[in-house]
Tab-separated table of C-alpha atoms in Angstrom:
chain	number	residue	atom	x	y	z
A	1	MET	CA	-35.631	-47.921	35.580
A	2	SER	CA	-38.542	-45.914	36.045
A	3	ALA	CA	-39.118	-42.401	34.596
A	4	LYS	CA	-38.866	-40.846	37.912
A	5	ASP	CA	-35.523	-42.386	38.344
A	6	ARG	CA	-34.292	-41.512	35.131
A	7	ARG	CA	-35.420	-37.811	35.638
A	8	ASP	CA	-33.739	-37.708	39.017
A	9	GLU	CA	-30.539	-39.030	37.364
A	10	VAL	CA	-30.508	-36.339	34.480
A	11	ARG	CA	-31.219	-33.548	37.165
A	12	ALA	CA	-28.325	-34.935	39.074
A	13	LYS	CA	-26.082	-34.865	35.996
A	14	LEU	CA	-27.395	-31.473	35.178
A	15	ALA	CA	-26.473	-30.143	38.840
A	16	MET	CA	-22.965	-31.589	38.403
A	17	LEU	CA	-22.421	-30.159	35.180
A	18	LYS	CA	-23.692	-26.770	36.533
A	19	LYS	CA	-21.115	-27.122	39.580
A	20	LYS	CA	-18.431	-28.022	37.182
A	21	ARG	CA	-19.228	-24.926	34.815
A	22	LEU	CA	-19.185	-22.751	37.911
A	23	ASP	CA	-15.833	-24.093	39.230
A	24	ALA	CA	-14.446	-23.643	35.774
A	25	SER	CA	-15.452	-20.083	35.324
A	26	ASN	CA	-14.337	-19.140	39.019
A	27	GLU	CA	-10.719	-20.884	38.222
A	28	ASN	CA	-10.616	-18.866	34.977
A	29	ARG	CA	-11.623	-15.667	36.713
A	30	LYS	CA	-8.843	-16.209	39.199
A	31	GLU	CA	-6.105	-17.024	36.416
A	32	VAL	CA	-7.172	-13.664	34.480
A	33	TYR	CA	-6.786	-11.945	37.835
A	34	LYS	CA	-3.312	-13.378	38.301
A	35	GLU	CA	-2.380	-12.693	34.839
A	36	ARG	CA	-3.493	-8.891	35.340
A	37	ARG	CA	-1.782	-8.635	38.518
A	38	LYS	CA	1.502	-9.779	36.884
A	39	MET	CA	1.219	-7.523	34.001
A	40	THR	CA	0.284	-4.235	36.068
A	41	THR	CA	3.309	-5.129	39.106
A	42	LYS	CA	5.944	-5.993	36.466
A	43	SER	CA	8.933	-3.727	37.583
A	44	THR	CA	10.431	-1.011	35.489
A	45	ASP	CA	13.637	-2.795	35.777
A	46	GLU	CA	12.178	-5.715	33.849
A	47	GLU	CA	10.638	-3.403	31.320
A	48	ASN	CA	14.157	-1.689	30.760
A	49	GLU	CA	15.603	-5.135	30.377
A	50	THR	CA	13.308	-6.264	27.881
A	51	ASN	CA	13.659	-3.068	25.839
A	52	SER	CA	17.436	-3.433	25.832
A	53	LYS	CA	17.100	-6.838	24.562
A	54	ASP	CA	14.983	-5.495	21.873
A	55	GLU	CA	17.445	-2.918	20.959
A	56	LYS	CA	20.231	-5.447	20.871
A	57	GLN	CA	18.268	-7.904	18.900
A	58	PRO	CA	19.240	-7.919	15.233
A	59	GLU	CA	16.585	-6.455	12.890
A	60	ARG	CA	16.443	-9.748	10.972
A	61	ALA	CA	15.516	-11.479	14.243
A	62	ARG	CA	12.917	-9.071	14.958
A	63	ASN	CA	11.458	-9.666	11.543
A	64	TRP	CA	10.279	-13.228	12.864
A	65	ASP	CA	7.582	-11.673	14.594
A	66	TYR	CA	5.853	-10.466	11.474
A	67	THR	CA	3.688	-12.535	8.996
A	68	ILE	CA	4.879	-12.882	5.544
A	69	GLN	CA	2.029	-10.873	4.426
A	70	GLU	CA	2.805	-8.090	6.755
A	71	ASP	CA	6.467	-8.049	5.858
A	72	ALA	CA	5.648	-7.851	2.056
A	73	GLU	CA	3.191	-4.842	2.606
A	74	TRP	CA	5.933	-3.129	4.796
A	75	THR	CA	8.490	-3.812	2.011
A	76	LYS	CA	6.224	-2.477	-0.588
A	77	ARG	CA	5.634	0.544	1.554
A	78	THR	CA	9.288	1.356	2.196
A	79	THR	CA	10.555	0.699	-1.247
A	80	ASN	CA	7.971	3.153	-2.924
A	81	LYS	CA	8.955	6.011	-0.620
A	82	ASN	CA	11.111	8.635	-1.878
A	83	LEU	CA	14.570	8.286	-0.078
A	84	GLY	CA	15.890	11.551	-1.337
A	85	SER	CA	19.324	11.666	-3.132
A	86	GLN	CA	19.539	7.831	-3.237
A	87	ASN	CA	16.636	7.655	-5.440
A	88	MET	CA	17.494	10.473	-7.457
A	89	ASN	CA	20.923	8.759	-8.210
A	90	LYS	CA	18.987	5.720	-9.043
A	91	LEU	CA	16.596	7.765	-11.131
A	92	ALA	CA	19.434	9.208	-12.982
A	93	GLU	CA	21.206	6.285	-13.701
A	94	SER	CA	18.121	4.394	-14.915
A	95	THR	CA	17.334	7.343	-17.103
A	96	TYR	CA	20.841	7.336	-18.509
A	97	LYS	CA	20.950	3.897	-19.216
A	98	LYS	CA	17.335	4.015	-21.072
A	99	GLU	CA	18.565	7.064	-23.098
A	100	ILE	CA	21.788	4.886	-24.070
A	101	GLU	CA	19.523	1.925	-25.154
A	102	GLU	CA	17.664	4.407	-27.502
A	103	ILE	CA	20.875	5.259	-29.440
A	104	LYS	CA	21.343	2.909	-32.189
A	105	ILE	CA	24.819	2.203	-32.655
A	106	ASP	CA	26.103	1.151	-36.115
A	107	LYS	CA	28.915	-1.138	-35.232
A	108	GLU	CA	30.057	-1.689	-38.673
A	109	ALA	CA	30.617	2.122	-39.450
A	110	TYR	CA	32.393	2.565	-36.140
A	111	GLU	CA	34.803	-0.428	-36.915
A	112	GLN	CA	35.320	1.229	-40.388
A	113	ALA	CA	35.775	4.564	-38.897
A	114	LYS	CA	38.181	3.230	-36.327
A	115	THR	CA	40.296	1.427	-38.775
A	116	ASP	CA	40.267	4.410	-40.957
A	117	THR	CA	41.755	6.527	-38.333
A	118	THR	CA	44.501	3.945	-37.388
A	119	HIS	CA	45.722	3.687	-40.957
A	120	SER	CA	45.671	7.309	-41.808
A	121	SER	CA	48.020	9.835	-40.708
A	122	ASP	CA	45.090	12.337	-39.804
A	123	SER	CA	43.953	11.474	-36.338
A	124	THR	CA	40.909	13.490	-36.103
A	125	HIS	CA	37.587	12.080	-35.835
A	126	HIS	CA	34.783	12.217	-38.294
A	127	VAL	CA	31.612	12.877	-36.990
A	128	ASP	CA	28.408	11.706	-38.899
A	129	PRO	CA	26.289	14.640	-39.516
A	130	GLU	CA	23.037	12.574	-38.756
A	131	ARG	CA	24.462	11.399	-35.551
A	132	ALA	CA	25.394	15.022	-34.567
A	133	LYS	CA	21.802	16.191	-35.572
A	134	PHE	CA	20.280	13.423	-33.418
A	135	LEU	CA	22.234	14.391	-30.524
A	136	ALA	CA	21.507	18.124	-30.832
A	137	ASN	CA	17.605	17.393	-31.350
A	138	LYS	CA	18.016	15.104	-28.123
A	139	ILE	CA	19.611	17.757	-26.058
A	140	ALA	CA	17.318	20.582	-27.214
A	141	ALA	CA	14.294	18.303	-26.483
A	142	ASP	CA	15.726	17.562	-22.831
A	143	ASN	CA	16.220	21.266	-22.179
A	144	ASP	CA	12.788	22.135	-23.410
A	145	ARG	CA	11.380	19.745	-21.130
A	146	ARG	CA	13.244	20.840	-18.174
A	147	TYR	CA	12.286	24.430	-19.009
A	148	LYS	CA	8.568	23.575	-19.204
A	149	ARG	CA	8.859	21.707	-16.002
A	150	ARG	CA	10.518	24.676	-14.265
A	151	GLN	CA	8.010	26.969	-15.565
A	152	ASN	CA	5.132	24.822	-14.259
A	153	ASP	CA	6.806	24.834	-10.917
A	154	ARG	CA	7.002	28.568	-10.875
A	155	GLU	CA	3.444	28.918	-12.023
A	156	ASP	CA	2.281	26.398	-9.379
A	157	GLY	CA	3.751	28.229	-6.377
A	158	GLY	CA	5.525	24.930	-5.339
A	159	ASN	CA	3.435	24.393	-2.028
A	160	TYR	CA	2.023	20.810	-2.463
A	161	ILE	CA	2.381	17.985	-0.284
A	162	ASN	CA	3.691	15.622	-3.052
A	163	GLU	CA	3.942	15.410	-6.717
A	164	LYS	CA	0.521	13.340	-7.118
A	165	ASN	CA	-1.167	16.103	-5.148
A	166	ARG	CA	0.450	18.706	-7.635
A	167	GLN	CA	-0.717	16.762	-10.551
A	168	PHE	CA	-4.191	16.450	-9.285
A	169	ASN	CA	-4.337	20.107	-8.590
A	170	MET	CA	-3.098	20.832	-12.066
A	171	LYS	CA	-5.694	18.543	-13.563
A	172	LEU	CA	-8.466	20.356	-11.412
A	173	LYS	CA	-7.279	23.674	-12.786
A	174	ARG	CA	-7.370	22.467	-16.475
A	175	GLU	CA	-10.797	21.189	-16.055
A	176	LYS	CA	-11.941	24.531	-14.394
A	177	ARG	CA	-10.264	26.496	-17.158
A	178	GLN	CA	-12.090	24.269	-19.937
A	179	LYS	CA	-15.425	24.714	-17.982
A	180	THR	CA	-15.022	28.573	-17.841
A	181	ASP	CA	-13.742	28.814	-21.486
A	182	ASP	CA	-17.013	26.837	-22.456
A	183	LEU	CA	-19.115	29.552	-20.625
């Protein structure tokens, strides 16, 4: 085969490939046009039907449309939100449990006191003065803490977006006060 024949053969293949490329791009354009037309001419009845199916579909099945990472991020965001009284009840319960765990119970002294009261005719309960003092101090500390919080809220005016914003603004006020005191 001569070089000229070879060149002609390569040119013919190149022309054939160019034709295939044009045919493929034309075919692709036609398919895209058909798809766009389908999407724009979709009837409102079909849209309403798909919407009603989505509403009827349970939440669990709709979650299949999301990736694991998206679901984890969504769960993290929604669990961190303050859901009002539900979160307040959980907060109160966890605070109560924490305070109960902090109280050290002397089981031997409790059992001894219990047996003493059952054997004696005197049914009055004897309170350990140390325990009473501890509980009184705890209640006083809690009251002081709540009082200070209320005072801070009154002082602030209470018009903040959220607690973090309030804390940030209070920090700015403290720093400003320190700088002005230094001058």
